[in-house]
Amino acid sequence: MNVPVSRYHEIYARWQRDPEGFWDEAASAIDWYEKPKKTFDAGAGIYGRWFAGGSCNTCYNALDRHVLAGRGQQAALIYDSPVTNTKQTFSYGRLLSEVQLLGAMLRDFGVTKGDRVILYMPMVPEAVFAMLACARIGAIHSVVFGGFAAKELATRIDDAKPKVILSASCGMEGARVVPYKPLLDEAIKLAQHKPAACLILQRPQCEAALVEGRDHDWRKTWEHAVNFAKTSECVPVASTDPLYILYTSGTTGIPKGVVRDNGGHMVALKWSMKNFYNIDPGEVWWSGSDVGWVVGHSYIVYGPLLHGCTTVLYEGKPVGTPDAGAFWRVCADHGVVALFTAPTAFRAIRKEDPDAKLLKQYDLSKFRTLFLAGERADPPTIQWAEEVLKVPVIDHWWQTETGWCIAGNPVGLGALPVKYGSACVPMPGYGIDIVDDGNKKVPANKIGSIVVKLPLPPGSLPTLWQQDARMRESYLDEFPGYYKTADAGYKDDDGYVYVMSRTDDIINVAGHRLSTGGMEEVLASHKDVAECAVLGIKDELKGEVPCGFIVLKAGVNRPPGEIEKEIVALVRDKIGPVAAFKLAITVARLPKTRSGKILRGTIKKIADGDEWQMPATIDDPAILEEIKGAMKEKGVGS
Ligand code: COA
Ligand code: AMP
């Protein structure tokens, strides 16, 4: 059998020879009002700006131009919600008219170019309409994941200062109805900045009380817009203008507002759909994520629509809605050709249905490829998926900051041999080096910090929202000439990249990115806590889960179990259920170095049952035995 040769090396070399020529060519797949004056302006922005001087509109490229090109009748969006028993298909024509209407509704609330709009929404079609409507009128959207609590939402409101907030009365977590409105009300109460208006989508599962003068009923406002035949046109924006802000966990409790621009983002995502994912316009693509995460932004909404595909919006879980066959059912029902999700979803399915018996009920003949990202894809999960699905399973590595894949196996250019445990090779645009603390390249197969040569490619963040200094500090200062990914790993002799761990306090819980530093701030705020440490410990399903260690203040006489329960509730209340913080352990002392640094790494190794050695710098070795005992009581560690 002839194995097709991958064009990857040729294409990557082409980019290396002439990066600007490469991206200029890719930019020809986008419709511009005014072509960029410079493909890359090295003197602009923090490390230069892509497509400077160009004028465009992301919504035009995602919708209008497909309708003009004759795709008006083709399905653009399929909403599949087992939790509400709904399936609904929106053609490109219908999606465009919904977005035109919502754009007009936003304009009536005074939203204009450059204004921010926050979306705190479940996985309903209106969330997609809203993102595109903002893009249409040049407003900047900021979607906040529904699993975050009021305080997290308040922090984002104060940073983004939205003119309007769009939300819904509730979300559905399996069979559980999660009222969103009380969280929104509380967040607005906590925030210094107050939005002028909120547009609330009432869902029949739980209607919300509206605040007079501030809240507006989505449906009534929509009916009014329909009756008055309101519409909105695409507003030309600069390629370098922000399309959205997406907050992501940083090393403190204050999240980072990752900015995505219009021009570079479109060019990169459009390029990726064919060249990386091997998807053609008109095909059905499904990203099993949430619009609150970067994967949802790039590959539920923008990537597939820019490419003229049909995208699936799934309001459900991999298991329990109703069973572990849910993903196969969605693929079969809609003729999905490729699915993109996090490995944790497959671990959940495998746990419930290890022999994939439920798969036999469904026709997956159209299904070609499974893509995994969001956390390290463990080889057993990949191998299981390969075995049961009998299609290539592609791990790829990226971050909220980059907006698209840094390293992966580009199926569209011809797949390279899979090496389990590796995210494969760098994509054009990304020059990846592995360096030591002194910014010197380390040899192949040696672990170091993974860094990307500047400039970052189109689509990656130009800066953090109104925080240029934090952008430099967080990503650019430590390794001059590079972007610091804050991931550690190595490259092998073939240039394959292995992403092993974070170099900061970020942990990955069920593919959700969380800061343990942020959780420590919450634990420390409890009146009885003197000291604390939060770390991520291994979890079979979620990859990692947070575990908090607390030392109580002298003189506290309440039962530790009671305080631990309060701590768990406090994290849920302040950060949200998404933190999955369920384990607090009271200890008499925390192990530290002689200079007072908590030995988190050693505690983690003990908790994970990994081999560990007594750190030479430990202040008092006896403390580790105490910690081991406390963990054992809670069933943690070996
Ligand atoms: N609104 C409100 N609550 C939410 C929420 C939302 N949008 N999303 C999650 N939550 C809640 C969950 O209900 C759960 O609450 P609980 O503690 O009361 O059970 C908690 O937040 C933790 O959620 P999660 O970590 O997702 O766990 P889970 O047990 O509900 O589901 C998986 C586990 C593996 C099935 C689930 O994480 C999953 O499907 N992951 C797919 C991958 C994914 O979406 N990755 C994102 C980036 S690609
Ligand atoms: P997020 O910004 O939420 O997408 O999370 C980004 C982080 O998730 C990365 O910095 C990695 O630590 C981790 N990550 C994402 N994809 C992968 C992958 N394929 N392999 C290993 N780690 C990954």
PDB file of N, CA, C and O in Angstrom, residues 569-633:
ATOM      1  N   ALA A 569     -17.251  24.852  50.108  1.00  0.00           N
ATOM      2  CA  ALA A 569     -18.393  25.687  49.686  1.00  0.00           C
ATOM      3  C   ALA A 569     -17.915  27.072  49.254  1.00  0.00           C
ATOM      4  O   ALA A 569     -18.449  27.660  48.304  1.00  0.00           O
ATOM      5  N   LEU A 570     -16.887  27.572  49.934  1.00  0.00           N
ATOM      6  CA  LEU A 570     -16.374  28.910  49.629  1.00  0.00           C
ATOM      7  C   LEU A 570     -15.781  28.965  48.215  1.00  0.00           C
ATOM      8  O   LEU A 570     -16.018  29.919  47.470  1.00  0.00           O
ATOM      9  N   VAL A 571     -15.047  27.933  47.835  1.00  0.00           N
ATOM     10  CA  VAL A 571     -14.446  27.927  46.486  1.00  0.00           C
ATOM     11  C   VAL A 571     -15.557  27.841  45.439  1.00  0.00           C
ATOM     12  O   VAL A 571     -15.523  28.517  44.414  1.00  0.00           O
ATOM     13  N   ARG A 572     -16.563  27.022  45.715  1.00  0.00           N
ATOM     14  CA  ARG A 572     -17.687  26.907  44.781  1.00  0.00           C
ATOM     15  C   ARG A 572     -18.396  28.254  44.635  1.00  0.00           C
ATOM     16  O   ARG A 572     -18.801  28.644  43.543  1.00  0.00           O
ATOM     17  N   ASP A 573     -18.508  28.945  45.773  1.00  0.00           N
ATOM     18  CA  ASP A 573     -19.211  30.217  45.766  1.00  0.00           C
ATOM     19  C   ASP A 573     -18.390  31.317  45.099  1.00  0.00           C
ATOM     20  O   ASP A 573     -18.917  32.154  44.381  1.00  0.00           O
ATOM     21  N   LYS A 574     -17.076  31.324  45.328  1.00  0.00           N
ATOM     22  CA  LYS A 574     -16.251  32.435  44.828  1.00  0.00           C
ATOM     23  C   LYS A 574     -15.736  32.179  43.412  1.00  0.00           C
ATOM     24  O   LYS A 574     -15.589  33.105  42.630  1.00  0.00           O
ATOM     25  N   ILE A 575     -15.386  30.937  43.107  1.00  0.00           N
ATOM     26  CA  ILE A 575     -14.842  30.667  41.763  1.00  0.00           C
ATOM     27  C   ILE A 575     -15.894  29.986  40.894  1.00  0.00           C
ATOM     28  O   ILE A 575     -16.072  30.331  39.734  1.00  0.00           O
ATOM     29  N   GLY A 576     -16.585  29.004  41.474  1.00  0.00           N
ATOM     30  CA  GLY A 576     -17.630  28.338  40.715  1.00  0.00           C
ATOM     31  C   GLY A 576     -17.476  26.831  40.754  1.00  0.00           C
ATOM     32  O   GLY A 576     -16.402  26.316  41.105  1.00  0.00           O
ATOM     33  N   PRO A 577     -18.538  26.119  40.350  1.00  0.00           N
ATOM     34  CA  PRO A 577     -18.470  24.658  40.377  1.00  0.00           C
ATOM     35  C   PRO A 577     -17.388  24.111  39.446  1.00  0.00           C
ATOM     36  O   PRO A 577     -16.849  23.039  39.675  1.00  0.00           O
ATOM     37  N   VAL A 578     -17.052  24.881  38.401  1.00  0.00           N
ATOM     38  CA  VAL A 578     -16.073  24.407  37.431  1.00  0.00           C
ATOM     39  C   VAL A 578     -14.714  24.131  38.076  1.00  0.00           C
ATOM     40  O   VAL A 578     -13.929  23.316  37.574  1.00  0.00           O
ATOM     41  N   ALA A 579     -14.426  24.750  39.208  1.00  0.00           N
ATOM     42  CA  ALA A 579     -13.150  24.510  39.886  1.00  0.00           C
ATOM     43  C   ALA A 579     -13.049  23.073  40.387  1.00  0.00           C
ATOM     44  O   ALA A 579     -11.952  22.571  40.630  1.00  0.00           O
ATOM     45  N   ALA A 580     -14.186  22.398  40.531  1.00  0.00           N
ATOM     46  CA  ALA A 580     -14.223  21.006  40.994  1.00  0.00           C
ATOM     47  C   ALA A 580     -13.382  20.826  42.257  1.00  0.00           C
ATOM     48  O   ALA A 580     -12.657  19.851  42.424  1.00  0.00           O
ATOM     49  N   PHE A 581     -13.502  21.804  43.153  1.00  0.00           N
ATOM     50  CA  PHE A 581     -12.726  21.761  44.396  1.00  0.00           C
ATOM     51  C   PHE A 581     -13.556  21.032  45.447  1.00  0.00           C
ATOM     52  O   PHE A 581     -14.535  21.567  45.956  1.00  0.00           O
ATOM     53  N   LYS A 582     -13.158  19.781  45.750  1.00  0.00           N
ATOM     54  CA  LYS A 582     -13.980  18.977  46.657  1.00  0.00           C
ATOM     55  C   LYS A 582     -13.170  18.440  47.830  1.00  0.00           C
ATOM     56  O   LYS A 582     -13.683  17.730  48.674  1.00  0.00           O
ATOM     57  N   LEU A 583     -11.861  18.748  47.825  1.00  0.00           N
ATOM     58  CA  LEU A 583     -10.991  18.112  48.800  1.00  0.00           C
ATOM     59  C   LEU A 583     -10.159  19.140  49.557  1.00  0.00           C
ATOM     60  O   LEU A 583      -9.248  19.763  48.992  1.00  0.00           O
ATOM     61  N   ALA A 584     -10.492  19.316  50.858  1.00  0.00           N
ATOM     62  CA  ALA A 584      -9.673  20.181  51.708  1.00  0.00           C
ATOM     63  C   ALA A 584      -9.160  19.326  52.861  1.00  0.00           C
ATOM     64  O   ALA A 584      -9.915  18.540  53.439  1.00  0.00           O
ATOM     65  N   ILE A 585      -7.881  19.430  53.147  1.00  0.00           N
ATOM     66  CA  ILE A 585      -7.281  18.598  54.192  1.00  0.00           C
ATOM     67  C   ILE A 585      -6.605  19.505  55.227  1.00  0.00           C
ATOM     68  O   ILE A 585      -5.742  20.328  54.876  1.00  0.00           O
ATOM     69  N   THR A 586      -7.012  19.320  56.488  1.00  0.00           N
ATOM     70  CA  THR A 586      -6.393  20.126  57.543  1.00  0.00           C
ATOM     71  C   THR A 586      -5.102  19.453  58.012  1.00  0.00           C
ATOM     72  O   THR A 586      -5.087  18.243  58.273  1.00  0.00           O
ATOM     73  N   VAL A 587      -4.040  20.231  58.072  1.00  0.00           N
ATOM     74  CA  VAL A 587      -2.758  19.696  58.559  1.00  0.00           C
ATOM     75  C   VAL A 587      -2.220  20.632  59.636  1.00  0.00           C
ATOM     76  O   VAL A 587      -2.623  21.801  59.703  1.00  0.00           O
ATOM     77  N   ALA A 588      -1.322  20.100  60.461  1.00  0.00           N
ATOM     78  CA  ALA A 588      -0.796  20.930  61.548  1.00  0.00           C
ATOM     79  C   ALA A 588       0.215  21.939  61.003  1.00  0.00           C
ATOM     80  O   ALA A 588       0.294  23.084  61.462  1.00  0.00           O
ATOM     81  N   ARG A 589       0.992  21.484  60.015  1.00  0.00           N
ATOM     82  CA  ARG A 589       2.027  22.363  59.445  1.00  0.00           C
ATOM     83  C   ARG A 589       2.191  22.028  57.970  1.00  0.00           C
ATOM     84  O   ARG A 589       1.865  20.912  57.548  1.00  0.00           O
ATOM     85  N   LEU A 590       2.734  22.977  57.195  1.00  0.00           N
ATOM     86  CA  LEU A 590       3.017  22.706  55.785  1.00  0.00           C
ATOM     87  C   LEU A 590       4.533  22.529  55.624  1.00  0.00           C
ATOM     88  O   LEU A 590       5.311  23.278  56.235  1.00  0.00           O
ATOM     89  N   PRO A 591       4.943  21.576  54.793  1.00  0.00           N
ATOM     90  CA  PRO A 591       6.384  21.395  54.609  1.00  0.00           C
ATOM     91  C   PRO A 591       6.977  22.550  53.800  1.00  0.00           C
ATOM     92  O   PRO A 591       6.410  22.950  52.790  1.00  0.00           O
ATOM     93  N   LYS A 592       8.090  23.052  54.297  1.00  0.00           N
ATOM     94  CA  LYS A 592       8.690  24.218  53.630  1.00  0.00           C
ATOM     95  C   LYS A 592      10.193  24.052  53.495  1.00  0.00           C
ATOM     96  O   LYS A 592      10.808  23.254  54.220  1.00  0.00           O
ATOM     97  N   THR A 593      10.761  24.857  52.601  1.00  0.00           N
ATOM     98  CA  THR A 593      12.224  24.912  52.533  1.00  0.00           C
ATOM     99  C   THR A 593      12.691  25.809  53.674  1.00  0.00           C
ATOM    100  O   THR A 593      11.879  26.515  54.286  1.00  0.00           O
ATOM    101  N   ARG A 594      14.006  25.821  53.882  1.00  0.00           N
ATOM    102  CA  ARG A 594      14.517  26.661  54.973  1.00  0.00           C
ATOM    103  C   ARG A 594      14.242  28.143  54.700  1.00  0.00           C
ATOM    104  O   ARG A 594      14.158  28.949  55.604  1.00  0.00           O
ATOM    105  N   SER A 595      14.075  28.489  53.400  1.00  0.00           N
ATOM    106  CA  SER A 595      13.772  29.899  53.104  1.00  0.00           C
ATOM    107  C   SER A 595      12.260  30.172  53.131  1.00  0.00           C
ATOM    108  O   SER A 595      11.812  31.256  52.770  1.00  0.00           O
ATOM    109  N   GLY A 596      11.474  29.170  53.498  1.00  0.00           N
ATOM    110  CA  GLY A 596      10.042  29.404  53.715  1.00  0.00           C
ATOM    111  C   GLY A 596       9.137  29.106  52.532  1.00  0.00           C
ATOM    112  O   GLY A 596       7.955  29.423  52.567  1.00  0.00           O
ATOM    113  N   LYS A 597       9.668  28.493  51.468  1.00  0.00           N
ATOM    114  CA  LYS A 597       8.808  28.171  50.315  1.00  0.00           C
ATOM    115  C   LYS A 597       8.090  26.842  50.541  1.00  0.00           C
ATOM    116  O   LYS A 597       8.740  25.846  50.899  1.00  0.00           O
ATOM    117  N   ILE A 598       6.794  26.816  50.308  1.00  0.00           N
ATOM    118  CA  ILE A 598       6.036  25.569  50.510  1.00  0.00           C
ATOM    119  C   ILE A 598       6.459  24.550  49.443  1.00  0.00           C
ATOM    120  O   ILE A 598       6.526  24.878  48.253  1.00  0.00           O
ATOM    121  N   LEU A 599       6.712  23.335  49.866  1.00  0.00           N
ATOM    122  CA  LEU A 599       7.203  22.296  48.938  1.00  0.00           C
ATOM    123  C   LEU A 599       6.023  21.621  48.222  1.00  0.00           C
ATOM    124  O   LEU A 599       5.723  20.447  48.423  1.00  0.00           O
ATOM    125  N   ARG A 600       5.397  22.397  47.333  1.00  0.00           N
ATOM    126  CA  ARG A 600       4.205  21.884  46.642  1.00  0.00           C
ATOM    127  C   ARG A 600       4.526  20.656  45.791  1.00  0.00           C
ATOM    128  O   ARG A 600       3.751  19.700  45.737  1.00  0.00           O
ATOM    129  N   GLY A 601       5.687  20.711  45.115  1.00  0.00           N
ATOM    130  CA  GLY A 601       6.071  19.618  44.216  1.00  0.00           C
ATOM    131  C   GLY A 601       6.159  18.293  44.962  1.00  0.00           C
ATOM    132  O   GLY A 601       5.696  17.252  44.474  1.00  0.00           O
ATOM    133  N   THR A 602       6.741  18.330  46.147  1.00  0.00           N
ATOM    134  CA  THR A 602       6.904  17.089  46.913  1.00  0.00           C
ATOM    135  C   THR A 602       5.544  16.595  47.410  1.00  0.00           C
ATOM    136  O   THR A 602       5.246  15.396  47.348  1.00  0.00           O
ATOM    137  N   ILE A 603       4.713  17.521  47.879  1.00  0.00           N
ATOM    138  CA  ILE A 603       3.374  17.101  48.354  1.00  0.00           C
ATOM    139  C   ILE A 603       2.633  16.432  47.192  1.00  0.00           C
ATOM    140  O   ILE A 603       1.981  15.399  47.351  1.00  0.00           O
ATOM    141  N   LYS A 604       2.753  17.034  46.009  1.00  0.00           N
ATOM    142  CA  LYS A 604       2.036  16.497  44.845  1.00  0.00           C
ATOM    143  C   LYS A 604       2.511  15.076  44.526  1.00  0.00           C
ATOM    144  O   LYS A 604       1.700  14.186  44.259  1.00  0.00           O
ATOM    145  N   LYS A 605       3.830  14.889  44.575  1.00  0.00           N
ATOM    146  CA  LYS A 605       4.351  13.547  44.267  1.00  0.00           C
ATOM    147  C   LYS A 605       3.807  12.520  45.256  1.00  0.00           C
ATOM    148  O   LYS A 605       3.439  11.403  44.874  1.00  0.00           O
ATOM    149  N   ILE A 606       3.762  12.902  46.505  1.00  0.00           N
ATOM    150  CA  ILE A 606       3.236  11.968  47.517  1.00  0.00           C
ATOM    151  C   ILE A 606       1.763  11.674  47.223  1.00  0.00           C
ATOM    152  O   ILE A 606       1.323  10.523  47.212  1.00  0.00           O
ATOM    153  N   ALA A 607       1.015  12.723  46.949  1.00  0.00           N
ATOM    154  CA  ALA A 607      -0.429  12.553  46.683  1.00  0.00           C
ATOM    155  C   ALA A 607      -0.659  11.701  45.442  1.00  0.00           C
ATOM    156  O   ALA A 607      -1.582  10.888  45.393  1.00  0.00           O
ATOM    157  N   ASP A 608       0.188  11.883  44.430  1.00  0.00           N
ATOM    158  CA  ASP A 608       0.014  11.144  43.169  1.00  0.00           C
ATOM    159  C   ASP A 608       0.569   9.718  43.251  1.00  0.00           C
ATOM    160  O   ASP A 608       0.451   8.946  42.300  1.00  0.00           O
ATOM    161  N   GLY A 609       1.215   9.416  44.368  1.00  0.00           N
ATOM    162  CA  GLY A 609       1.813   8.088  44.514  1.00  0.00           C
ATOM    163  C   GLY A 609       3.059   7.938  43.643  1.00  0.00           C
ATOM    164  O   GLY A 609       3.466   6.830  43.296  1.00  0.00           O
ATOM    165  N   ASP A 610       3.675   9.062  43.242  1.00  0.00           N
ATOM    166  CA  ASP A 610       4.911   9.008  42.446  1.00  0.00           C
ATOM    167  C   ASP A 610       6.121   8.862  43.368  1.00  0.00           C
ATOM    168  O   ASP A 610       6.045   9.169  44.555  1.00  0.00           O
ATOM    169  N   GLU A 611       7.215   8.461  42.752  1.00  0.00           N
ATOM    170  CA  GLU A 611       8.457   8.373  43.532  1.00  0.00           C
ATOM    171  C   GLU A 611       8.881   9.766  43.983  1.00  0.00           C
ATOM    172  O   GLU A 611       8.753  10.723  43.210  1.00  0.00           O
ATOM    173  N   TRP A 612       9.357   9.884  45.199  1.00  0.00           N
ATOM    174  CA  TRP A 612       9.818  11.206  45.631  1.00  0.00           C
ATOM    175  C   TRP A 612      11.025  11.060  46.542  1.00  0.00           C
ATOM    176  O   TRP A 612      11.275   9.988  47.102  1.00  0.00           O
ATOM    177  N   GLN A 613      11.777  12.154  46.607  1.00  0.00           N
ATOM    178  CA  GLN A 613      12.953  12.149  47.471  1.00  0.00           C
ATOM    179  C   GLN A 613      12.840  13.285  48.467  1.00  0.00           C
ATOM    180  O   GLN A 613      12.257  14.320  48.152  1.00  0.00           O
ATOM    181  N   MET A 614      13.424  13.083  49.622  1.00  0.00           N
ATOM    182  CA  MET A 614      13.394  14.136  50.637  1.00  0.00           C
ATOM    183  C   MET A 614      14.178  15.349  50.108  1.00  0.00           C
ATOM    184  O   MET A 614      15.369  15.223  49.809  1.00  0.00           O
ATOM    185  N   PRO A 615      13.516  16.510  49.931  1.00  0.00           N
ATOM    186  CA  PRO A 615      14.276  17.666  49.429  1.00  0.00           C
ATOM    187  C   PRO A 615      15.391  18.062  50.406  1.00  0.00           C
ATOM    188  O   PRO A 615      15.159  18.096  51.621  1.00  0.00           O
ATOM    189  N   ALA A 616      16.560  18.354  49.839  1.00  0.00           N
ATOM    190  CA  ALA A 616      17.716  18.665  50.689  1.00  0.00           C
ATOM    191  C   ALA A 616      17.468  19.928  51.500  1.00  0.00           C
ATOM    192  O   ALA A 616      18.020  20.092  52.589  1.00  0.00           O
ATOM    193  N   THR A 617      16.624  20.805  50.948  1.00  0.00           N
ATOM    194  CA  THR A 617      16.440  22.113  51.597  1.00  0.00           C
ATOM    195  C   THR A 617      15.295  22.117  52.602  1.00  0.00           C
ATOM    196  O   THR A 617      14.933  23.162  53.129  1.00  0.00           O
ATOM    197  N   ILE A 618      14.705  20.942  52.878  1.00  0.00           N
ATOM    198  CA  ILE A 618      13.516  20.931  53.744  1.00  0.00           C
ATOM    199  C   ILE A 618      13.861  21.377  55.169  1.00  0.00           C
ATOM    200  O   ILE A 618      14.936  21.054  55.697  1.00  0.00           O
ATOM    201  N   ASP A 619      12.926  22.129  55.724  1.00  0.00           N
ATOM    202  CA  ASP A 619      13.153  22.680  57.052  1.00  0.00           C
ATOM    203  C   ASP A 619      13.024  21.588  58.117  1.00  0.00           C
ATOM    204  O   ASP A 619      13.890  21.411  58.966  1.00  0.00           O
ATOM    205  N   ASP A 620      11.905  20.821  58.032  1.00  0.00           N
ATOM    206  CA  ASP A 620      11.674  19.782  59.032  1.00  0.00           C
ATOM    207  C   ASP A 620      11.069  18.543  58.361  1.00  0.00           C
ATOM    208  O   ASP A 620       9.868  18.513  58.060  1.00  0.00           O
ATOM    209  N   PRO A 621      11.875  17.518  58.108  1.00  0.00           N
ATOM    210  CA  PRO A 621      11.398  16.334  57.376  1.00  0.00           C
ATOM    211  C   PRO A 621      10.186  15.663  58.020  1.00  0.00           C
ATOM    212  O   PRO A 621       9.381  15.034  57.334  1.00  0.00           O
ATOM    213  N   ALA A 622      10.001  15.813  59.314  1.00  0.00           N
ATOM    214  CA  ALA A 622       8.884  15.142  59.996  1.00  0.00           C
ATOM    215  C   ALA A 622       7.532  15.602  59.439  1.00  0.00           C
ATOM    216  O   ALA A 622       6.539  14.863  59.481  1.00  0.00           O
ATOM    217  N   ILE A 623       7.499  16.825  58.915  1.00  0.00           N
ATOM    218  CA  ILE A 623       6.204  17.364  58.437  1.00  0.00           C
ATOM    219  C   ILE A 623       5.655  16.522  57.280  1.00  0.00           C
ATOM    220  O   ILE A 623       4.448  16.341  57.146  1.00  0.00           O
ATOM    221  N   LEU A 624       6.558  15.989  56.460  1.00  0.00           N
ATOM    222  CA  LEU A 624       6.075  15.200  55.320  1.00  0.00           C
ATOM    223  C   LEU A 624       5.331  13.954  55.798  1.00  0.00           C
ATOM    224  O   LEU A 624       4.345  13.534  55.205  1.00  0.00           O
ATOM    225  N   GLU A 625       5.801  13.364  56.864  1.00  0.00           N
ATOM    226  CA  GLU A 625       5.109  12.195  57.423  1.00  0.00           C
ATOM    227  C   GLU A 625       3.726  12.600  57.931  1.00  0.00           C
ATOM    228  O   GLU A 625       2.739  11.895  57.737  1.00  0.00           O
ATOM    229  N   GLU A 626       3.666  13.773  58.564  1.00  0.00           N
ATOM    230  CA  GLU A 626       2.361  14.257  59.069  1.00  0.00           C
ATOM    231  C   GLU A 626       1.382  14.429  57.902  1.00  0.00           C
ATOM    232  O   GLU A 626       0.221  14.031  57.969  1.00  0.00           O
ATOM    233  N   ILE A 627       1.896  15.050  56.822  1.00  0.00           N
ATOM    234  CA  ILE A 627       1.041  15.303  55.644  1.00  0.00           C
ATOM    235  C   ILE A 627       0.567  13.983  55.044  1.00  0.00           C
ATOM    236  O   ILE A 627      -0.592  13.823  54.670  1.00  0.00           O
ATOM    237  N   LYS A 628       1.508  13.032  54.969  1.00  0.00           N
ATOM    238  CA  LYS A 628       1.172  11.711  54.416  1.00  0.00           C
ATOM    239  C   LYS A 628       0.032  11.088  55.210  1.00  0.00           C
ATOM    240  O   LYS A 628      -0.930  10.546  54.651  1.00  0.00           O
ATOM    241  N   GLY A 629       0.134  11.199  56.530  1.00  0.00           N
ATOM    242  CA  GLY A 629      -0.897  10.642  57.414  1.00  0.00           C
ATOM    243  C   GLY A 629      -2.245  11.315  57.166  1.00  0.00           C
ATOM    244  O   GLY A 629      -3.286  10.651  57.039  1.00  0.00           O
ATOM    245  N   ALA A 630      -2.222  12.644  57.058  1.00  0.00           N
ATOM    246  CA  ALA A 630      -3.477  13.395  56.849  1.00  0.00           C
ATOM    247  C   ALA A 630      -4.104  13.015  55.512  1.00  0.00           C
ATOM    248  O   ALA A 630      -5.327  12.873  55.392  1.00  0.00           O
ATOM    249  N   MET A 631      -3.256  12.832  54.488  1.00  0.00           N
ATOM    250  CA  MET A 631      -3.784  12.454  53.163  1.00  0.00           C
ATOM    251  C   MET A 631      -4.389  11.065  53.218  1.00  0.00           C
ATOM    252  O   MET A 631      -5.435  10.803  52.635  1.00  0.00           O
ATOM    253  N   LYS A 632      -3.695  10.159  53.915  1.00  0.00           N
ATOM    254  CA  LYS A 632      -4.157   8.779  53.998  1.00  0.00           C
ATOM    255  C   LYS A 632      -5.559   8.715  54.593  1.00  0.00           C
ATOM    256  O   LYS A 632      -6.427   7.976  54.108  1.00  0.00           O
ATOM    257  N   GLU A 633      -5.768   9.527  55.609  1.00  0.00           N
ATOM    258  CA  GLU A 633      -7.103   9.561  56.243  1.00  0.00           C
ATOM    259  C   GLU A 633      -8.201   9.930  55.248  1.00  0.00           C
ATOM    260  O   GLU A 633      -9.347   9.534  55.384  1.00  0.00           O
TER     261      GLU A 633
END
